GROMACS .gro file of C-alpha atoms in nm:
model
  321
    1UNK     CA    1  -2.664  -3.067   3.338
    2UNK     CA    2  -2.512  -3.153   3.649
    3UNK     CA    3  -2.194  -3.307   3.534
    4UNK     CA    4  -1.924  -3.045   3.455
    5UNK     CA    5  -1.589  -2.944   3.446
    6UNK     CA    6  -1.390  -2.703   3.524
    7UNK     CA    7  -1.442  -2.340   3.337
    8UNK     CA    8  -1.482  -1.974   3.383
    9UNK     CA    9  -1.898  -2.048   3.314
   10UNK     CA   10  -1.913  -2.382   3.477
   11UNK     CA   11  -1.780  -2.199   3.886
   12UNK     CA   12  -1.716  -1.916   4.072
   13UNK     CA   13  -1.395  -1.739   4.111
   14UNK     CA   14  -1.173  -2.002   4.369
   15UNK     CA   15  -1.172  -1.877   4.734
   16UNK     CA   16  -0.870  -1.885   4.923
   17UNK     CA   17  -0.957  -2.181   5.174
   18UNK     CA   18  -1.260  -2.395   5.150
   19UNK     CA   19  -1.545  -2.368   5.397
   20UNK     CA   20  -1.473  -2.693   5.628
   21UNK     CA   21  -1.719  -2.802   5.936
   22UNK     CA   22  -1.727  -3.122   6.131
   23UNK     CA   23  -2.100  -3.262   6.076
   24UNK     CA   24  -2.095  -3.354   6.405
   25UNK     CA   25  -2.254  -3.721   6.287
   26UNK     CA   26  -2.149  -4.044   6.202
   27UNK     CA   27  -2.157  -4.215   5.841
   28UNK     CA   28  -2.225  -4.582   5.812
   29UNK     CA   29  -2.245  -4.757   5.451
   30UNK     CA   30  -2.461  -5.052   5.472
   31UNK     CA   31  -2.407  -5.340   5.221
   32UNK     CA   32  -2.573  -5.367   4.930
   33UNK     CA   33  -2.942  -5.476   5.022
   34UNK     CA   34  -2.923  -5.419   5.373
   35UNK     CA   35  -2.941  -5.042   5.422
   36UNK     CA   36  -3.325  -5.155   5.638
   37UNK     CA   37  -3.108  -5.395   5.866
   38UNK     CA   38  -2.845  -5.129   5.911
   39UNK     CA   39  -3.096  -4.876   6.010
   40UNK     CA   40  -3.266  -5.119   6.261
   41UNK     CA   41  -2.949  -5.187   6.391
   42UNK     CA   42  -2.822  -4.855   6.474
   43UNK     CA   43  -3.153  -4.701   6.570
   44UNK     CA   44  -3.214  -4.335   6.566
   45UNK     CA   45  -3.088  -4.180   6.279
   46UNK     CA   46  -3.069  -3.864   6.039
   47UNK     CA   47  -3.091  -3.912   5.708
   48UNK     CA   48  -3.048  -4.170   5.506
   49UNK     CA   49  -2.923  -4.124   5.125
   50UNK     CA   50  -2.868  -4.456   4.903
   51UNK     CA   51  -2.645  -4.673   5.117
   52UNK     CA   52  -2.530  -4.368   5.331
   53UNK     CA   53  -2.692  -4.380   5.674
   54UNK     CA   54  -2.609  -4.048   5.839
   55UNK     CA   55  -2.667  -4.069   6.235
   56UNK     CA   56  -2.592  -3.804   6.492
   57UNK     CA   57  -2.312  -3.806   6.757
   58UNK     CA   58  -2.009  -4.089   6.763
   59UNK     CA   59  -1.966  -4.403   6.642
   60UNK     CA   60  -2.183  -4.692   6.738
   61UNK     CA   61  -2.110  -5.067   6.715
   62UNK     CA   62  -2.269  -5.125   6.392
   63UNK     CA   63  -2.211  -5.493   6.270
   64UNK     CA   64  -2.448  -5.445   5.943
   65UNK     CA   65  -2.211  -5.129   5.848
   66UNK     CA   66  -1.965  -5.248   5.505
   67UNK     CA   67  -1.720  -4.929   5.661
   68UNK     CA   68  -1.782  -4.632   5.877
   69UNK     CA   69  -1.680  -4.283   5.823
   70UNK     CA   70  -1.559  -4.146   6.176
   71UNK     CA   71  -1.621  -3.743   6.208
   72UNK     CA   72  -1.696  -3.658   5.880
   73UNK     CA   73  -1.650  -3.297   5.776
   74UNK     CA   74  -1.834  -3.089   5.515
   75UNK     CA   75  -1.638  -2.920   5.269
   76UNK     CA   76  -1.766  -2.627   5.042
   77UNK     CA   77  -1.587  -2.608   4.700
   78UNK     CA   78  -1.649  -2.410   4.392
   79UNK     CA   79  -1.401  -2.552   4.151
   80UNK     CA   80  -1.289  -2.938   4.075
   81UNK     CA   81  -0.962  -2.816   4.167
   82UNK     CA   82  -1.016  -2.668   4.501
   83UNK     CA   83  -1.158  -3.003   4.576
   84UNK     CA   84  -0.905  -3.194   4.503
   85UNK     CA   85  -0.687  -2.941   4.717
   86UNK     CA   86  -0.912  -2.899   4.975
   87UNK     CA   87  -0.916  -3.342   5.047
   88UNK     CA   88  -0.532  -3.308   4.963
   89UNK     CA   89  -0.491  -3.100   5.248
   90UNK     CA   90  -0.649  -3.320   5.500
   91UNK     CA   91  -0.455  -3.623   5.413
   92UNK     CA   92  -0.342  -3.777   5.070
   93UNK     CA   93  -0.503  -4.158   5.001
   94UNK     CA   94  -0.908  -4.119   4.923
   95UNK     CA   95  -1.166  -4.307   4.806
   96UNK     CA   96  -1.446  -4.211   4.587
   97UNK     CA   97  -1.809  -4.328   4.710
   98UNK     CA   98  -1.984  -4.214   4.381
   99UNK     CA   99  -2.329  -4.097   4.495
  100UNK     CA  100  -2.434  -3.869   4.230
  101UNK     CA  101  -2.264  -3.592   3.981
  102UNK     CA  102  -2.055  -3.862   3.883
  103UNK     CA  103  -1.852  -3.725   3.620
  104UNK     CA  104  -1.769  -3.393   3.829
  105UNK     CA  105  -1.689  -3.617   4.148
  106UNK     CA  106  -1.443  -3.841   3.888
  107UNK     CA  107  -1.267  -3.550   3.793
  108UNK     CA  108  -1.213  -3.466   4.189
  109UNK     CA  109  -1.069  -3.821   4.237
  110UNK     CA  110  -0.885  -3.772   3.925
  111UNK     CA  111  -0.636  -3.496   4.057
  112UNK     CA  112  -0.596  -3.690   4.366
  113UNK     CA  113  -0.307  -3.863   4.388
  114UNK     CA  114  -0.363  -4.260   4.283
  115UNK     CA  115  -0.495  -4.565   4.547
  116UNK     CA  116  -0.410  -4.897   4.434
  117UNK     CA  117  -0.674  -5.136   4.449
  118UNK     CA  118  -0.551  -5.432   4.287
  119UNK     CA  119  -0.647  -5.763   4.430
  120UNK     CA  120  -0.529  -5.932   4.753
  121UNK     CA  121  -0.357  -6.209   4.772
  122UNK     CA  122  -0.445  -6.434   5.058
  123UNK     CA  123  -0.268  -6.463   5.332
  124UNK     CA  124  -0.140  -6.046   5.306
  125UNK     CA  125  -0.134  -5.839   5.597
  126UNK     CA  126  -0.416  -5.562   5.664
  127UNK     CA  127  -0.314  -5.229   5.470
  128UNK     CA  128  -0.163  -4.973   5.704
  129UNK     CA  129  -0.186  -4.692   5.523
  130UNK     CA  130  -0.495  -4.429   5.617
  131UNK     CA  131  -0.748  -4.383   5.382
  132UNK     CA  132  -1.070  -4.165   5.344
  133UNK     CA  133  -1.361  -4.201   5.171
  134UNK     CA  134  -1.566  -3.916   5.052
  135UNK     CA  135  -1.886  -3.806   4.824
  136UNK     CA  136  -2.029  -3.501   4.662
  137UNK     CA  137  -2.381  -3.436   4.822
  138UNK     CA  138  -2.469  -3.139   4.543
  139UNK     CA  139  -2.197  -2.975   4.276
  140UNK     CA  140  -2.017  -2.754   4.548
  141UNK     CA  141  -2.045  -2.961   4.874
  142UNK     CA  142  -1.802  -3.271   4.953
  143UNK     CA  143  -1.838  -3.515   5.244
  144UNK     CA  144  -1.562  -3.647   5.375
  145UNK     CA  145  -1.392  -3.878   5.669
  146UNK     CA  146  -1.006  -3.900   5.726
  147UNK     CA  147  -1.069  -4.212   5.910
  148UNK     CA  148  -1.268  -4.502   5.817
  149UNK     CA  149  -1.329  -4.829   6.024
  150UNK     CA  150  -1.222  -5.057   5.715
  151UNK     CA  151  -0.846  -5.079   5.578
  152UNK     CA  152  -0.989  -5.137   5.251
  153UNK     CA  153  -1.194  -4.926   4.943
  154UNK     CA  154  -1.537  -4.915   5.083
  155UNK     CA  155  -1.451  -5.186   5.329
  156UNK     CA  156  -1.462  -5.441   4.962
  157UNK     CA  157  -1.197  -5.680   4.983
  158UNK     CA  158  -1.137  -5.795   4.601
  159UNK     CA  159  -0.898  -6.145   4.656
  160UNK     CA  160  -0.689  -6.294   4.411
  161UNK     CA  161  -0.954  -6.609   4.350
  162UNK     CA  162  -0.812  -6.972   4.299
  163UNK     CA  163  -1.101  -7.130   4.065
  164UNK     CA  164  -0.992  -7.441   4.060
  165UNK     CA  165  -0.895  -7.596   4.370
  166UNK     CA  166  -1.212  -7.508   4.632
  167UNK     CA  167  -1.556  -7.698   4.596
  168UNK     CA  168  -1.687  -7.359   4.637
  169UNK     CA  169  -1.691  -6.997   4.665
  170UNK     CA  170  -1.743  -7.019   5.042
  171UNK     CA  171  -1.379  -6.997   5.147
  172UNK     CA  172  -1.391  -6.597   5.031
  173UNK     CA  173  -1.591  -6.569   5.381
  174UNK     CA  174  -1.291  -6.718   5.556
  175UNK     CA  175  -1.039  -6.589   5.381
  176UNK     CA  176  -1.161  -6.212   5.448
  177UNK     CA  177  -1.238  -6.316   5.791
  178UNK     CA  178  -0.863  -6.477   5.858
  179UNK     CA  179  -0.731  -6.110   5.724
  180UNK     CA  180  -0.946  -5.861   5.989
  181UNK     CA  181  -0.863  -6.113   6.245
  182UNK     CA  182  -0.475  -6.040   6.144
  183UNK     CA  183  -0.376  -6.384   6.249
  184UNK     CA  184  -0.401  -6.727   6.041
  185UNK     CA  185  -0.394  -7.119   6.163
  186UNK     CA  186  -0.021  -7.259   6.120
  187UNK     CA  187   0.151  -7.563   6.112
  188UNK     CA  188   0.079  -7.737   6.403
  189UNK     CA  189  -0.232  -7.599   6.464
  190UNK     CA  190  -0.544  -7.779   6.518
  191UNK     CA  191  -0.848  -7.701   6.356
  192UNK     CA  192  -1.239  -7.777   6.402
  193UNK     CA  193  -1.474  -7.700   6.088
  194UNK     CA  194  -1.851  -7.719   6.167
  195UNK     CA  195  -2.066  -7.754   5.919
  196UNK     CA  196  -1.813  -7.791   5.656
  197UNK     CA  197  -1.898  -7.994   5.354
  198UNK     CA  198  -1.820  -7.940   5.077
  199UNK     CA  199  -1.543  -7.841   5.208
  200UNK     CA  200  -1.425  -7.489   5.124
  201UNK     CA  201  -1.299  -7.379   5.521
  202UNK     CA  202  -1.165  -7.744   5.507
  203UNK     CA  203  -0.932  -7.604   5.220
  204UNK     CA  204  -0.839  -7.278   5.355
  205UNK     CA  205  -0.741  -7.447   5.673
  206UNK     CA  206  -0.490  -7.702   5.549
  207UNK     CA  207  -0.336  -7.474   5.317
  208UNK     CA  208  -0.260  -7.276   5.573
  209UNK     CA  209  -0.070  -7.616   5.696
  210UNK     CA  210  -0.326  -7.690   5.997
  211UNK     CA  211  -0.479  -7.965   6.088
  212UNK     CA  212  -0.835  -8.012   6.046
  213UNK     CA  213  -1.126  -8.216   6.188
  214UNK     CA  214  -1.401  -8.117   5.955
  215UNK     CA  215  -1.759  -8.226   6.076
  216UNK     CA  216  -2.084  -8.245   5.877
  217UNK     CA  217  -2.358  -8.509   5.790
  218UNK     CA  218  -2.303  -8.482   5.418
  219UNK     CA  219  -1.983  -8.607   5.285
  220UNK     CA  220  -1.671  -8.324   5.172
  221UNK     CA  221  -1.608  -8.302   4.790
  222UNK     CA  222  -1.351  -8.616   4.768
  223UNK     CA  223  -1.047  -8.414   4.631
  224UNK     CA  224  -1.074  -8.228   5.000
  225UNK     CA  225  -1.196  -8.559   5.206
  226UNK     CA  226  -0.845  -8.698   5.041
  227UNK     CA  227  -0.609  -8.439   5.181
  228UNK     CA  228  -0.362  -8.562   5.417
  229UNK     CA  229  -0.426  -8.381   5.755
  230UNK     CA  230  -0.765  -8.394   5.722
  231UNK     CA  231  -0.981  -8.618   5.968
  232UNK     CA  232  -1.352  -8.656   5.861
  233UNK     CA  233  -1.670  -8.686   6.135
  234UNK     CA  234  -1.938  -8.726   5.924
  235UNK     CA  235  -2.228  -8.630   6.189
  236UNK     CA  236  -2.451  -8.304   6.324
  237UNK     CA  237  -2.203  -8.041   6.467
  238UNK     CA  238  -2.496  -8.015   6.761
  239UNK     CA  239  -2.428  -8.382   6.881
  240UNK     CA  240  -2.059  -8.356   6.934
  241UNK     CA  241  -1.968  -8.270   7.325
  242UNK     CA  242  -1.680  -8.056   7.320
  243UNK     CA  243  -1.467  -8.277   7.519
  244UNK     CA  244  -1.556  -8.539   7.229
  245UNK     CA  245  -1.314  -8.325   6.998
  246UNK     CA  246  -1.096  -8.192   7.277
  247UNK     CA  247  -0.849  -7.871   7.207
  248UNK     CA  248  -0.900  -7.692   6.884
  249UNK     CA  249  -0.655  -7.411   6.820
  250UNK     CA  250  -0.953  -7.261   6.573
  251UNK     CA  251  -1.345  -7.355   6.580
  252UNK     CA  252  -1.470  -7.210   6.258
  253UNK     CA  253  -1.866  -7.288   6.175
  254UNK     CA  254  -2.004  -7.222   5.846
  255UNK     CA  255  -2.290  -7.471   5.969
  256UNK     CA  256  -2.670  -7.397   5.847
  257UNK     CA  257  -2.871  -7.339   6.141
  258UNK     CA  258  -3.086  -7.065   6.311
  259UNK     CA  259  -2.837  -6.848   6.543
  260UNK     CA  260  -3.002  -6.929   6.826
  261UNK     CA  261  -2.883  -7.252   6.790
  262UNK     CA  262  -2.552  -7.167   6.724
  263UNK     CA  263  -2.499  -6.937   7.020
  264UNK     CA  264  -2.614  -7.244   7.309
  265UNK     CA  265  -2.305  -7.479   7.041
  266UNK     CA  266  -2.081  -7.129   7.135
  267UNK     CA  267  -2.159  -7.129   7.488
  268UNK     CA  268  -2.075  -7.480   7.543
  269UNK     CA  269  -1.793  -7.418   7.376
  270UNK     CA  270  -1.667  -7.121   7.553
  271UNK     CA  271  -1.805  -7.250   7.887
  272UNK     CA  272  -1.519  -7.580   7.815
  273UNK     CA  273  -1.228  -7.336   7.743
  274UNK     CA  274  -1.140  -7.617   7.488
  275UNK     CA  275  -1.132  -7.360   7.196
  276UNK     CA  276  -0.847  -7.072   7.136
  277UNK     CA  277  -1.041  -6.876   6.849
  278UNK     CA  278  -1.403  -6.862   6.690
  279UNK     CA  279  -1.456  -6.772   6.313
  280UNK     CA  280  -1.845  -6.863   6.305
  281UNK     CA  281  -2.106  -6.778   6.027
  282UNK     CA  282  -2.439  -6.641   6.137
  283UNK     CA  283  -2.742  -6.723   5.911
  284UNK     CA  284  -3.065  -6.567   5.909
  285UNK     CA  285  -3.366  -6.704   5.732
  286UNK     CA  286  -3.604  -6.429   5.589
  287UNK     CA  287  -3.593  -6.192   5.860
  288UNK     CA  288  -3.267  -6.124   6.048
  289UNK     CA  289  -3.234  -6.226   6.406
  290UNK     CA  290  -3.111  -5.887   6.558
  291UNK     CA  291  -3.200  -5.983   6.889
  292UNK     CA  292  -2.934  -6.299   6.869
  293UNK     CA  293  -2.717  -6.095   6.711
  294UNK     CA  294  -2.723  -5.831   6.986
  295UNK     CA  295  -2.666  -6.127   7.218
  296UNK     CA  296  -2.349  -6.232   7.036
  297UNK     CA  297  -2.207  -5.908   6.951
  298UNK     CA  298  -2.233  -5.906   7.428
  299UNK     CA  299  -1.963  -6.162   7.467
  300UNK     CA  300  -1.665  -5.946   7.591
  301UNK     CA  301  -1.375  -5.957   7.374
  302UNK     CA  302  -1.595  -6.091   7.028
  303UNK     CA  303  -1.669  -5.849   6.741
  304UNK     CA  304  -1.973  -5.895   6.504
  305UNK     CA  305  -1.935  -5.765   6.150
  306UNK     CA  306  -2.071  -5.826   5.827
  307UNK     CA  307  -1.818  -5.945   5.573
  308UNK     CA  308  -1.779  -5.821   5.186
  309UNK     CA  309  -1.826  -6.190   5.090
  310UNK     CA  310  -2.111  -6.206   5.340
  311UNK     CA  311  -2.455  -6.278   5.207
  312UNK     CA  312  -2.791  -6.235   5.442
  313UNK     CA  313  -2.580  -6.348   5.769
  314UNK     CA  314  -2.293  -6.188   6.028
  315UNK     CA  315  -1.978  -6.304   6.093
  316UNK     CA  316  -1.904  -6.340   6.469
  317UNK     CA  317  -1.498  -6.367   6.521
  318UNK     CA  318  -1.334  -6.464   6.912
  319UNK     CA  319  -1.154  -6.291   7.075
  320UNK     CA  320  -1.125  -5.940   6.849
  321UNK     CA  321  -0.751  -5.800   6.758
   0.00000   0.00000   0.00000
């Protein structure tokens, strides 16, 4: 049985001070389902165990990575207890990544002292506070990481839904994406939505109190097309011209298209200097496009990532904070 508690049986006598040693690696959890494009992405690596892609040396950009554990440590334990202690000693918030010996790795996280992970409500700032994520790899050895690359549990971001007013669940991309860029649309802000029937960005945008031009060949949901600050181009996002809009204070795309395509609609945008921010959805079809995303992830001062609310498809935001 590999689930146990503490008892005289059960573990050796406690040592004074664990066993701790850097791994000299990198951990990157992939998203559910895409542990083969997180691999591809990063290249050479060590081992891989469930979502838990273990590579050698620093960090690497690593958009298909849900969080990243930076300089993980190994920690040898005999006792829940000295566990607990031993994470307790690096730092105090934690959370659990529950690999296997579940019970036993419960109990750890149960004499830690308590994360809240209660829902967001959108728009809230980015948590401040550090926290780690660790795992048990056997009954006496932890894995741990002071430092992650997400604020949040796992880099999950549960919001506060509102089921009623959005045509669909699609504004959970923006939302998330509006909170790691740490900066919303305001009054007085004009916004461009590609792509955006039925309408969900549309929605996130003017609640925020922007304005919004929202462009797609199929008409918005009418409760959206009938908000007050929202003007309505029903036509292909690829035949506008830029200066056919003229300055956006946000360009958010959602649109379906291959990424190639949507990096030449970036360029031109980027090359007119008519745009102040990007929040644009990359789709891939049945294999993913890593050699577009590569290509997107290259324009200095953008940041690639793949969201919690993310599906088979990247999230390219300009410029990063």
């Amino acid at each position: 049985m590999d689930d146990f508690a503490d008892s005289p049986a059960a573990a050796p006598a406690p040592s004074a001070t664990p066993v701790v040693t850097p791994l000299g690696q990198t951990i990157y959890l992939a998203p559910d389902g895409f542990v083969d494009d997180l691999v591809a992405e990063l290249g050479d690596v060590a081992t891989v165990d469930g979502r838990l892609v273990f590579a050698d040396g620093p960090a690497r950009p690593a958009a298909w990575a849900q969080n990243i554990w930076f300089d993980p440590v190994r920690i040898e334990i005999n006792s829940i207890k000295g566990g607990a202690k031993a994470l307790r000693g690096i730092q105090r918030n934690w959370a659990l990544w529950s690999q296997r010996h579940h019970r036993r790795a419960a109990l750890i996280q149960d004499n830690l002292p308590h994360v809240s992970a209660k829902p967001v409500t959108f728009p809230s700032p980015l948590p401040t506070a550090p926290l780690g994520s660790w795992t048990l790899l056997d009954e006496s050895t932890i894995v741990a990481a002071a430092r992650c690359s997400s604020p949040f549990r796992h880099g999950e971001v549960p919001f506060i839904e509102n089921r009623t007013a959005p045509p669909n669940r699609a504004y959970l991309k923006l939302w998330e994406a509006l909170t790691l860029f740490g900066e919303q649309p305001g009054p007085g802000d004009r916004c461009l939505d590609l792509g955006a029937c039925p309408g969900g960005w549309t929605w996130v945008l003017h609640e925020l109190g922007a304005s919004v031009v929202s462009v797609d060949k199929a008409p918005l949901d009418p409760a959206i097309a009938r908000l007050p600050r929202v003007e309505i181009r029903q036509e292909s996002a690829f035949g506008l011209k830029p200066q056919d809009i003229g300055p956006v204070d946000w360009l958010c795309c959602d649109v379906i298209c291959y990424p190639t395509r949507l990096l030449r609609l970036v360029r031109d945008w980027m090359d007119s200097g008519l745009a102040k921010r990007f929040i644009c959805t990359l789709k891939f079809q049945a294999d993913t496009d890593h050699e577009t995303a590569r290509a997107f992830a290259a324009i200095p001062g953008g940041r690639v990532l793949h969201l919690d609310h993310n599906k088979h498809e990247l999230t390219w935001m300009w410029p990063a904070q």
